[in-house]
Short mmCIF file of C-alpha atoms in Angstrom, two decimals:
data_model
loop_
_atom_site.label_atom_id
_atom_site.label_comp_id
_atom_site.label_asym_id
_atom_site.label_seq_id
_atom_site.Cartn_x
_atom_site.Cartn_y
_atom_site.Cartn_z
CA MET A 269 23.14 -6.47 -9.26
CA GLU A 270 22.65 -8.91 -12.08
CA LYS A 271 19.15 -10.05 -12.83
CA GLN A 272 18.41 -13.47 -11.36
CA HIS A 273 16.39 -16.14 -13.12
CA GLU A 274 14.01 -18.79 -11.90
CA SER A 275 16.68 -21.45 -12.27
CA SER A 276 18.82 -19.68 -9.64
CA VAL A 277 16.08 -20.06 -7.01
CA PRO A 278 16.35 -23.43 -5.19
CA ASN A 279 12.57 -23.92 -5.10
CA PRO A 280 10.44 -21.16 -6.73
CA THR A 281 7.15 -22.52 -5.37
CA ARG A 282 8.40 -22.62 -1.78
CA LEU A 283 9.90 -19.16 -2.15
CA LEU A 284 6.57 -17.77 -3.37
CA VAL A 285 4.68 -19.44 -0.50
CA SER A 286 7.18 -18.00 2.01
CA LEU A 287 6.90 -14.52 0.50
CA CYS A 288 3.11 -14.64 0.62
CA ALA A 289 3.14 -15.85 4.24
CA VAL A 290 5.43 -13.05 5.40
CA LEU A 291 3.43 -10.43 3.46
CA MET A 292 0.16 -11.74 4.90
CA LEU A 293 1.40 -11.41 8.48
CA SER A 294 2.94 -8.00 7.79
CA VAL A 295 -0.20 -6.44 6.28
CA MET A 296 -2.40 -8.00 8.98
CA ASN A 297 -0.15 -6.42 11.61
CA GLY A 298 -0.94 -2.99 10.21
CA THR A 299 -4.70 -3.48 9.96
CA MET A 300 -5.19 -5.49 13.19
CA PHE A 301 -4.16 -2.53 15.32
CA ASN A 302 -6.89 -0.35 13.80
CA ILE A 303 -9.46 -2.33 15.73
CA ALA A 304 -7.46 -2.19 18.99
CA VAL A 305 -7.01 1.60 19.15
CA PRO A 306 -10.05 2.15 21.46
CA ASP A 307 -8.80 -0.56 23.85
CA ILE A 308 -5.31 0.99 23.98
CA ALA A 309 -6.87 4.39 24.71
CA LYS A 310 -8.91 2.89 27.55
CA THR A 311 -5.91 1.07 29.04
CA TYR A 312 -3.76 4.19 29.29
CA GLN A 313 -6.54 6.83 29.65
CA LEU A 314 -5.63 8.55 26.39
CA MET A 315 -7.33 11.17 24.24
CA PRO A 316 -8.07 10.23 20.60
CA SER A 317 -5.31 12.55 19.36
CA GLU A 318 -2.80 10.82 21.65
CA VAL A 319 -3.71 7.22 20.84
CA SER A 320 -3.74 7.97 17.10
CA TRP A 321 0.07 7.89 17.21
CA VAL A 322 -0.14 4.09 17.40
CA MET A 323 -1.11 4.20 13.73
CA THR A 324 0.40 7.55 12.67
CA GLY A 325 3.91 6.76 13.92
CA TYR A 326 3.82 3.32 12.34
CA ILE A 327 2.69 4.60 8.94
CA MET A 328 5.28 7.39 8.91
CA VAL A 329 8.23 5.08 9.55
CA TYR A 330 6.78 2.32 7.34
CA ALA A 331 6.35 4.62 4.33
CA VAL A 332 9.87 6.00 4.49
CA GLY A 333 11.32 2.56 5.23
CA ALA A 334 9.65 1.01 2.18
CA LEU A 335 11.53 3.43 -0.08
CA THR A 336 14.80 3.02 1.82
CA TYR A 337 14.76 -0.78 1.63
CA GLY A 338 13.93 -0.55 -2.06
CA LYS A 339 17.08 1.52 -2.57
CA LEU A 340 19.19 -0.84 -0.45
CA ALA A 341 17.95 -3.79 -2.49
CA ASP A 342 19.89 -2.43 -5.47
CA PHE A 343 23.13 -3.13 -3.55
CA TYR A 344 22.57 -5.72 -0.81
CA PRO A 345 21.42 -9.38 -1.04
CA PHE A 346 17.76 -10.10 -0.26
CA ARG A 347 18.86 -12.68 2.30
CA THR A 348 20.68 -10.03 4.32
CA LEU A 349 17.87 -7.45 4.15
CA ILE A 350 15.16 -9.98 5.02
CA THR A 351 17.15 -11.34 7.96
CA VAL A 352 17.76 -7.87 9.37
CA GLY A 353 14.19 -6.68 8.73
CA LEU A 354 12.37 -9.69 10.22
CA THR A 355 14.66 -9.76 13.25
CA ILE A 356 14.02 -6.08 14.00
CA PHE A 357 10.27 -6.60 13.49
CA ALA A 358 10.16 -9.57 15.88
CA VAL A 359 12.13 -7.68 18.53
CA GLY A 360 9.69 -4.77 18.28
CA SER A 361 6.72 -7.13 18.58
CA LEU A 362 8.06 -8.79 21.74
CA PHE A 363 8.93 -5.40 23.21
CA GLY A 364 5.33 -4.30 22.63
CA PHE A 365 3.89 -7.41 24.27
CA PHE A 366 5.79 -6.67 27.48
CA ALA A 367 5.27 -2.87 27.33
CA GLN A 368 4.49 -1.30 30.70
CA ASN A 369 3.32 2.12 29.52
CA TYR A 370 2.11 3.95 26.42
CA GLY A 371 5.57 5.29 25.60
CA MET A 372 6.87 1.73 25.35
CA VAL A 373 3.95 0.81 23.08
CA LEU A 374 4.88 3.65 20.69
CA VAL A 375 8.56 2.64 20.71
CA ALA A 376 7.51 -0.92 19.91
CA ARG A 377 5.39 0.21 16.96
CA VAL A 378 8.28 2.26 15.57
CA ILE A 379 10.67 -0.70 15.89
CA GLN A 380 8.08 -2.88 14.15
CA ALA A 381 7.84 -0.37 11.32
CA VAL A 382 11.62 -0.14 10.90
CA GLY A 383 11.79 -3.87 10.32
CA GLY A 384 8.43 -4.44 8.69
CA ALA A 385 8.93 -1.81 5.98
CA MET A 386 11.36 -4.24 4.40
CA ILE A 387 8.59 -6.74 3.63
CA PRO A 388 6.47 -5.01 0.95
CA ALA A 389 9.58 -3.43 -0.58
CA LEU A 390 11.25 -6.79 -1.17
CA VAL A 391 8.13 -8.86 -1.79
CA PHE A 392 7.22 -6.65 -4.77
CA LEU A 393 10.80 -6.77 -6.05
CA ALA A 394 11.14 -10.55 -5.74
CA PRO A 395 8.81 -11.38 -8.69
CA ILE A 396 10.82 -9.00 -10.90
CA ARG A 397 14.16 -10.50 -9.89
CA TYR A 398 13.38 -14.18 -9.44
CA PHE A 399 10.32 -14.88 -11.61
CA PRO A 400 10.98 -13.08 -14.91
CA LYS A 401 9.02 -15.56 -17.05
CA THR A 402 5.88 -15.55 -14.86
CA ARG A 403 6.27 -12.10 -13.34
CA GLY A 404 2.70 -10.97 -14.00
CA LYS A 405 1.21 -14.10 -12.43
CA VAL A 406 3.40 -13.81 -9.33
CA LEU A 407 2.68 -10.10 -8.94
CA GLY A 408 -1.01 -10.92 -9.15
CA ILE A 409 -0.70 -13.51 -6.37
CA VAL A 410 1.31 -11.10 -4.19
CA SER A 411 -1.24 -8.32 -4.75
CA SER A 412 -4.15 -10.62 -3.95
CA VAL A 413 -2.51 -11.66 -0.69
CA MET A 414 -2.04 -8.02 0.24
CA ALA A 415 -5.69 -7.22 -0.51
CA PHE A 416 -6.96 -10.31 1.34
CA ALA A 417 -4.81 -9.56 4.39
CA SER A 418 -6.12 -5.97 4.45
CA GLY A 419 -9.65 -7.38 4.59
CA ILE A 420 -9.22 -10.05 7.24
CA GLY A 421 -6.82 -8.07 9.45
CA PRO A 422 -9.60 -6.23 11.32
CA ILE A 423 -11.49 -9.53 11.76
CA ALA A 424 -8.43 -11.24 13.25
CA GLY A 425 -7.65 -8.16 15.35
CA GLY A 426 -11.20 -8.04 16.72
CA PHE A 427 -11.09 -11.75 17.60
CA ILE A 428 -7.70 -11.62 19.33
CA ALA A 429 -8.36 -8.36 21.21
CA GLY A 430 -11.88 -9.47 22.14
CA PHE A 431 -11.09 -12.95 23.45
CA LEU A 432 -7.61 -12.32 24.83
CA ASP A 433 -6.18 -8.78 25.08
CA TRP A 434 -4.87 -6.18 22.65
CA ARG A 435 -1.29 -6.92 23.81
CA TYR A 436 -1.58 -10.34 22.18
CA LEU A 437 -1.66 -8.57 18.82
CA PHE A 438 2.05 -7.89 19.36
CA LEU A 439 2.67 -11.54 20.25
CA THR A 440 0.78 -12.67 17.13
CA SER A 441 2.90 -10.35 14.99
CA ALA A 442 6.09 -11.82 16.47
CA LEU A 443 5.20 -15.15 14.81
CA ILE A 444 6.42 -13.65 11.55
CA ILE A 445 9.95 -14.73 12.51
CA VAL A 446 9.03 -18.38 11.76
CA THR A 447 9.07 -17.55 8.04
CA LEU A 448 12.75 -16.49 8.12
CA PRO A 449 14.33 -19.98 7.85
CA PHE A 450 12.11 -20.82 4.87
CA LEU A 451 12.95 -17.55 3.14
CA ARG A 452 16.68 -17.96 3.69
CA ARG A 453 16.58 -21.57 2.48
CA ASN A 454 14.81 -20.65 -0.76
CA LEU A 455 16.58 -17.40 -1.64
CA PRO A 456 19.69 -17.70 -3.82
CA GLN A 457 23.15 -16.65 -2.71
CA GLU A 458 23.95 -13.12 -3.94
CA GLU A 459 26.90 -10.82 -3.61
CA THR A 460 26.93 -7.34 -2.13
CA ASN A 461 27.46 -4.73 -4.84
CA LYS A 462 29.31 -1.52 -4.25
CA GLY A 463 27.34 1.64 -4.71
CA TYR A 464 26.86 5.13 -3.36
CA ILE A 465 23.81 5.85 -1.20
CA ASP A 466 22.84 9.47 -0.64
CA TYR A 467 21.98 9.39 3.05
CA ILE A 468 21.44 13.16 3.20
CA GLY A 469 18.92 12.86 0.39
CA ALA A 470 17.26 9.96 2.22
CA ALA A 471 16.97 12.12 5.35
CA LEU A 472 15.41 14.97 3.36
CA ILE A 473 12.86 12.60 1.81
CA ALA A 474 12.10 11.15 5.25
CA GLY A 475 11.53 14.67 6.55
CA PHE A 476 9.24 15.51 3.63
CA ILE A 477 7.10 12.37 4.04
CA SER A 478 6.98 12.57 7.85
CA THR A 479 5.90 16.22 7.96
CA LEU A 480 3.39 15.66 5.16
CA LEU A 481 1.76 12.76 7.04
CA LEU A 482 1.89 14.70 10.31
CA GLY A 483 0.20 17.69 8.70
CA ILE A 484 -2.50 15.50 7.19
CA THR A 485 -3.22 13.38 10.27
CA LEU A 486 -2.95 16.14 12.89
CA GLY A 487 -4.42 18.96 10.78
CA ILE A 488 -1.80 21.51 11.88
CA PRO A 489 -1.23 24.03 9.04
CA TRP A 490 2.27 25.25 10.00
CA ILE A 491 3.67 21.73 9.63
CA PHE A 492 3.09 22.02 5.87
CA GLY A 493 5.63 24.85 5.88
CA LEU A 494 8.25 22.32 6.98
CA THR A 495 6.96 19.96 4.30
CA ALA A 496 7.60 22.62 1.66
CA LEU A 497 11.06 23.29 3.07
CA PHE A 498 12.01 19.60 2.89
CA PHE A 499 10.50 19.31 -0.59
CA PHE A 500 12.48 22.16 -2.10
CA SER A 501 15.65 21.11 -0.25
CA ASN A 502 15.28 17.68 -1.77
CA LEU A 503 14.79 19.16 -5.26
CA TRP A 504 18.00 21.13 -4.81
CA ARG A 505 19.81 18.02 -3.58
CA MET A 506 18.63 15.96 -6.56
CA LYS A 507 20.15 18.52 -8.94
CA ALA A 508 23.27 19.24 -6.90
CA ILE A 509 24.84 15.77 -6.75
CA GLU A 510 25.55 13.12 -9.35
CA GLU A 511 23.82 10.18 -7.63
CA PRO A 512 20.87 11.44 -5.55
CA PHE A 513 18.76 9.05 -3.45
CA ILE A 514 15.93 9.23 -6.04
CA PRO A 515 17.21 9.86 -9.58
CA PRO A 516 15.24 12.83 -11.00
CA HIS A 517 15.09 11.28 -14.46
CA LEU A 518 12.64 8.70 -13.09
CA PHE A 519 9.94 11.37 -13.07
CA LYS A 520 11.00 12.76 -16.43
CA ASN A 521 9.94 9.44 -17.95
CA ILE A 522 6.36 10.27 -18.90
CA LYS A 523 5.28 6.63 -18.90
CA TYR A 524 6.69 6.04 -15.41
CA ARG A 525 5.09 9.24 -14.15
CA SER A 526 1.65 8.55 -15.62
CA THR A 527 1.67 4.98 -14.23
CA ILE A 528 2.69 6.18 -10.75
CA ILE A 529 -0.10 8.80 -10.78
CA THR A 530 -2.69 6.24 -11.90
CA SER A 531 -1.61 3.74 -9.26
CA PHE A 532 -1.51 6.38 -6.52
CA LEU A 533 -5.01 7.70 -7.22
CA SER A 534 -6.46 4.19 -7.55
CA ILE A 535 -4.93 2.93 -4.31
CA THR A 536 -5.97 6.16 -2.54
CA CYS A 537 -9.60 5.45 -3.44
CA LEU A 538 -9.33 1.76 -2.53
CA PHE A 539 -7.74 2.47 0.86
CA GLY A 540 -10.32 5.20 1.35
CA MET A 541 -13.07 2.66 0.77
CA MET A 542 -11.48 0.23 3.25
CA PHE A 543 -11.18 3.01 5.84
CA MET A 544 -14.75 4.22 5.35
CA LEU A 545 -16.73 0.98 5.13
CA PRO A 546 -16.37 -0.06 8.82
CA ILE A 547 -17.43 3.44 9.88
CA MET A 548 -20.41 3.33 7.52
CA PHE A 549 -21.61 -0.09 8.65
CA ARG A 550 -21.22 0.87 12.31
CA ASP A 551 -22.91 4.28 12.14
CA THR A 552 -25.69 3.71 9.61
CA TYR A 553 -26.29 -0.06 9.84
CA GLN A 554 -25.51 -0.42 13.59
CA LEU A 555 -23.32 -3.50 13.06
CA GLY A 556 -20.80 -4.74 15.61
CA THR A 557 -17.12 -5.40 14.93
CA MET A 558 -17.46 -9.08 14.06
CA ALA A 559 -20.56 -8.46 11.92
CA ILE A 560 -18.70 -5.75 10.00
CA GLY A 561 -15.84 -8.15 9.40
CA LEU A 562 -18.22 -10.81 8.05
CA VAL A 563 -19.91 -8.31 5.72
CA LEU A 564 -16.53 -7.22 4.33
CA PHE A 565 -15.12 -10.75 4.08
CA PRO A 566 -16.63 -11.61 0.63
CA GLY A 567 -14.86 -8.58 -0.86
CA ALA A 568 -11.53 -9.57 0.65
CA LEU A 569 -12.01 -13.14 -0.56
CA SER A 570 -12.83 -11.95 -4.08
CA ALA A 571 -9.57 -9.99 -4.13
CA ALA A 572 -7.65 -13.10 -3.15
CA LEU A 573 -9.32 -15.18 -5.87
CA MET A 574 -8.94 -12.51 -8.54
CA GLY A 575 -5.22 -11.96 -7.93
CA GLN A 576 -3.96 -15.13 -9.61
CA LYS A 577 -6.34 -14.79 -12.57
CA GLY A 578 -5.34 -11.15 -12.96
CA GLY A 579 -1.68 -12.11 -12.89
CA ASN A 580 -2.24 -14.63 -15.64
CA LEU A 581 -4.01 -11.94 -17.65
CA VAL A 582 -0.99 -9.65 -17.26
CA ASP A 583 1.21 -12.35 -18.79
CA SER A 584 -1.22 -13.31 -21.57
CA LYS A 585 -3.05 -10.07 -22.49
CA GLY A 586 -0.54 -7.45 -21.38
CA ASN A 587 -0.20 -5.14 -18.39
CA THR A 588 -1.93 -2.10 -19.92
CA PHE A 589 -4.96 -4.21 -20.89
CA VAL A 590 -5.31 -5.39 -17.28
CA LEU A 591 -4.88 -1.87 -15.93
CA TYR A 592 -7.62 -0.54 -18.21
CA LEU A 593 -9.86 -3.44 -17.15
CA ALA A 594 -9.13 -2.82 -13.46
CA MET A 595 -9.83 0.91 -13.69
CA THR A 596 -13.08 0.29 -15.56
CA LEU A 597 -14.22 -2.22 -12.91
CA LEU A 598 -13.17 0.16 -10.14
CA ALA A 599 -15.06 3.16 -11.57
CA SER A 600 -18.12 0.96 -12.16
CA GLY A 601 -17.95 -0.53 -8.66
CA PHE A 602 -17.73 2.88 -6.98
CA PHE A 603 -20.61 4.21 -9.07
CA LEU A 604 -22.75 1.19 -8.18
CA LEU A 605 -21.94 1.72 -4.50
CA SER A 606 -22.99 5.37 -4.75
CA MET A 607 -26.36 4.06 -6.00
CA ILE A 608 -27.06 1.28 -3.49
CA VAL A 609 -25.54 2.55 -0.21
CA GLY A 610 -28.58 2.63 2.06
CA ALA A 611 -30.02 -0.62 0.72
CA ASN A 612 -29.84 -3.96 2.57
CA GLN A 613 -26.38 -4.64 4.04
CA TYR A 614 -26.01 -7.89 2.09
CA ILE A 615 -26.69 -6.12 -1.22
CA VAL A 616 -23.98 -3.58 -0.31
CA SER A 617 -21.64 -6.44 0.67
CA ALA A 618 -22.14 -8.07 -2.74
CA THR A 619 -21.54 -4.78 -4.57
CA ILE A 620 -18.30 -4.17 -2.67
CA ILE A 621 -16.89 -7.22 -4.44
CA VAL A 622 -16.75 -5.32 -7.77
CA ALA A 623 -14.43 -2.68 -6.29
CA TYR A 624 -12.45 -5.02 -4.03
CA MET A 625 -11.56 -7.43 -6.83
CA SER A 626 -9.88 -4.55 -8.65
CA PHE A 627 -7.25 -4.12 -5.91
CA PRO A 628 -4.85 -6.89 -7.04
CA LEU A 629 -5.47 -6.06 -10.70
CA VAL A 630 -4.38 -2.45 -10.23
CA GLN A 631 -1.29 -3.37 -8.21
CA ALA A 632 -0.16 -6.29 -10.39
CA SER A 633 -0.58 -4.44 -13.70
CA SER A 634 0.98 -1.15 -12.57
CA ALA A 635 3.91 -2.96 -10.87
CA ASP A 636 4.51 -4.95 -14.08
CA ILE A 637 4.40 -1.78 -16.20
CA LEU A 638 6.93 -0.09 -13.92
CA ALA A 639 9.20 -3.14 -13.97
CA ASN A 640 9.31 -2.97 -17.77
CA LEU A 641 10.13 0.74 -17.71
CA LEU A 642 12.90 0.66 -15.12
CA ASP A 643 16.56 -0.03 -15.76
CA LYS A 644 17.64 -3.06 -13.72
CA LYS A 645 20.06 -0.89 -11.70
CA GLU A 646 17.14 1.30 -10.58
CA THR A 647 14.46 -1.33 -10.04
CA GLY A 648 14.82 -1.10 -6.27
CA VAL A 649 14.39 2.65 -5.94
CA GLY A 650 11.78 2.78 -8.73
CA MET A 651 9.60 0.19 -7.02
CA GLY A 652 10.42 1.79 -3.68
CA VAL A 653 8.73 4.99 -4.86
CA PHE A 654 5.75 2.83 -5.89
CA ASN A 655 5.50 1.31 -2.39
CA LEU A 656 6.09 4.68 -0.71
CA LEU A 657 3.15 6.26 -2.54
CA ASN A 658 0.94 3.28 -1.67
CA PHE A 659 1.41 3.93 2.05
CA VAL A 660 1.14 7.69 1.72
CA SER A 661 -2.16 7.15 -0.11
CA GLY A 662 -3.51 5.24 2.88
CA ALA A 663 -2.75 8.08 5.31
CA LEU A 664 -3.99 10.71 2.89
CA SER A 665 -7.31 9.00 2.13
CA GLY A 666 -8.04 8.30 5.79
CA ALA A 667 -7.41 11.90 6.83
CA VAL A 668 -9.41 13.44 3.96
CA ILE A 669 -12.37 11.11 4.39
CA GLY A 670 -12.36 11.58 8.15
CA LYS A 671 -12.56 15.36 7.71
CA THR A 672 -15.28 14.99 5.07
CA LEU A 673 -17.41 12.84 7.38
CA ASP A 674 -16.92 15.38 10.20
CA LEU A 675 -17.89 18.43 8.13
CA PHE A 676 -20.66 17.27 5.83
CA ASP A 677 -24.02 15.61 6.48
CA PRO A 678 -26.22 16.04 3.37
CA ALA A 679 -29.77 14.72 3.32
CA ARG A 680 -29.71 13.95 -0.41
CA PRO A 681 -26.96 12.36 -2.49
CA LEU A 682 -25.53 13.94 -5.62
CA ASN A 683 -26.28 10.72 -7.47
CA TRP A 684 -30.00 11.02 -8.17
CA LEU A 685 -30.25 7.21 -8.17
CA GLY A 686 -28.96 7.01 -4.58
CA PHE A 687 -30.81 6.74 -1.27
CA ASN A 688 -31.72 9.77 0.82
CA GLY A 689 -30.87 9.97 4.50
CA ASP A 690 -27.83 9.13 6.64
CA THR A 691 -26.00 7.31 3.84
CA ALA A 692 -26.06 10.30 1.44
CA ILE A 693 -22.55 11.41 2.45
CA TYR A 694 -21.17 7.94 1.73
CA SER A 695 -22.92 7.91 -1.64
CA ASN A 696 -21.27 11.24 -2.47
CA ILE A 697 -17.81 9.95 -1.50
CA PHE A 698 -18.21 6.86 -3.65
CA LEU A 699 -19.35 9.03 -6.54
CA GLY A 700 -16.24 11.18 -6.02
CA PHE A 701 -14.08 8.05 -6.08
CA SER A 702 -15.65 7.03 -9.39
CA ILE A 703 -14.88 10.43 -10.92
CA ILE A 704 -11.27 10.34 -9.65
CA ILE A 705 -10.77 6.92 -11.22
CA LEU A 706 -12.15 8.08 -14.57
CA LEU A 707 -9.86 11.16 -14.53
CA SER A 708 -6.91 8.96 -13.62
CA LEU A 709 -7.74 6.57 -16.44
CA GLY A 710 -7.98 9.49 -18.85
CA GLN A 711 -4.57 10.88 -17.93
CA PHE A 712 -2.99 7.43 -18.23
CA TYR A 713 -4.45 6.92 -21.70
CA LEU A 714 -3.40 10.40 -22.79
CA PHE A 715 0.16 10.46 -21.46
CA TYR A 716 1.21 6.80 -21.50
CA ASN A 717 0.23 6.52 -25.16
CA ARG A 718 1.32 10.04 -26.16
CA LYS A 719 4.18 8.91 -28.39
CA SER A 720 2.17 6.20 -30.17
CA LEU A 721 -0.77 8.57 -30.64
CA ALA A 722 1.56 11.18 -32.15
CA LEU A 723 2.97 8.59 -34.56
CA LYS A 724 -0.52 7.51 -35.61
CA LYS A 725 -1.51 11.13 -36.22
CA ALA A 726 1.64 11.74 -38.26
CA ALA A 727 0.94 8.63 -40.33
CA SER A 728 -2.66 9.68 -40.99
CA ASP A 729 -1.54 13.18 -41.97
CA TYR A 730 1.01 11.72 -44.35
#
């Protein structure tokens, strides 16, 4: 599909507003239900392992769907994909509102995920296709909306479930359909392009991701055997046919690979922080749901404010500069948190801002780097892999941190500047995050710049 330009968009500003609105509602839908899980369990008399499927099933389908829609975007018009995706999402939301049993709730969440997975896939592709001159700025805005929505989702979910009923979360999500006319009005007309889609390869990737997430979330070892089977079957498939679902040469590109690894590890730590903070404030600071939301709100707001400035920096200073800046802030923020966890809750809330504000910087800069590396015919699948790993990172970080909190309860933190007592385990996790970020930054510097470093060395030797 030929690259579109800003002039082909009827109204770029309105399109951007519509994209941000639909992304806001989509991300909030995912995070709102976190807060409602105990209420759903109480309604249907469920064990924790049973009710966890409300989130597990959604994430599984969402992750695979994000990659699939990215691939489809290389061939089908955005108008068509957005219309289909939002319609399916709204149908699933209404089905959930009228659900009569837990089975119907799970079906509703799966239907939501089938449609909703389209949103992040296309929202991150839209700046590349329709805003080529201000791509960095627009990616920054999109990333800030995603970070802000992740922060206020639990607050909105707690308010709706507390004052009405958890079923109204489905009804709130159905409101996303109101954005469809605005999106269709502001998206340009495009033609469907012919192309081959490897559906068998897509099924193998879906099996690999699904079993991986199941193994992580349920903690059942034998499931990882199936994961390995799907993984090696997919490797064979990628070599056996001419046009596999994910072109293997994507990962042979050392710059693409190092950027994907850096983004994955960064987002894993950020999602891990978002998962852990409510638990920490509840267990060690004895805060209620609304109080936790208010303590986290400044961080979410800082991410929203930083996004546009970070996007401008991408356009003016370059994407690698912003990524280095974001990773430095992130490592510093996690290290500071490992020092002050256990202090007054408002001091912790202020320190969280340093890490939170890095969220849109990491996403905007890494997405812009990948867009520059990808051939225009593979932008959809290349960015689809980016979105896929973002959602896998959320499931992975939640499962690993949950197990860590279950198994360890140290009295002293590894950071000698930290507080002793109940918060020591959280201090250790934040310190671990800081180390992971530094290692990720090191591998990006080493591999992304390998060719230029080799040329400099050759020049100095000469």
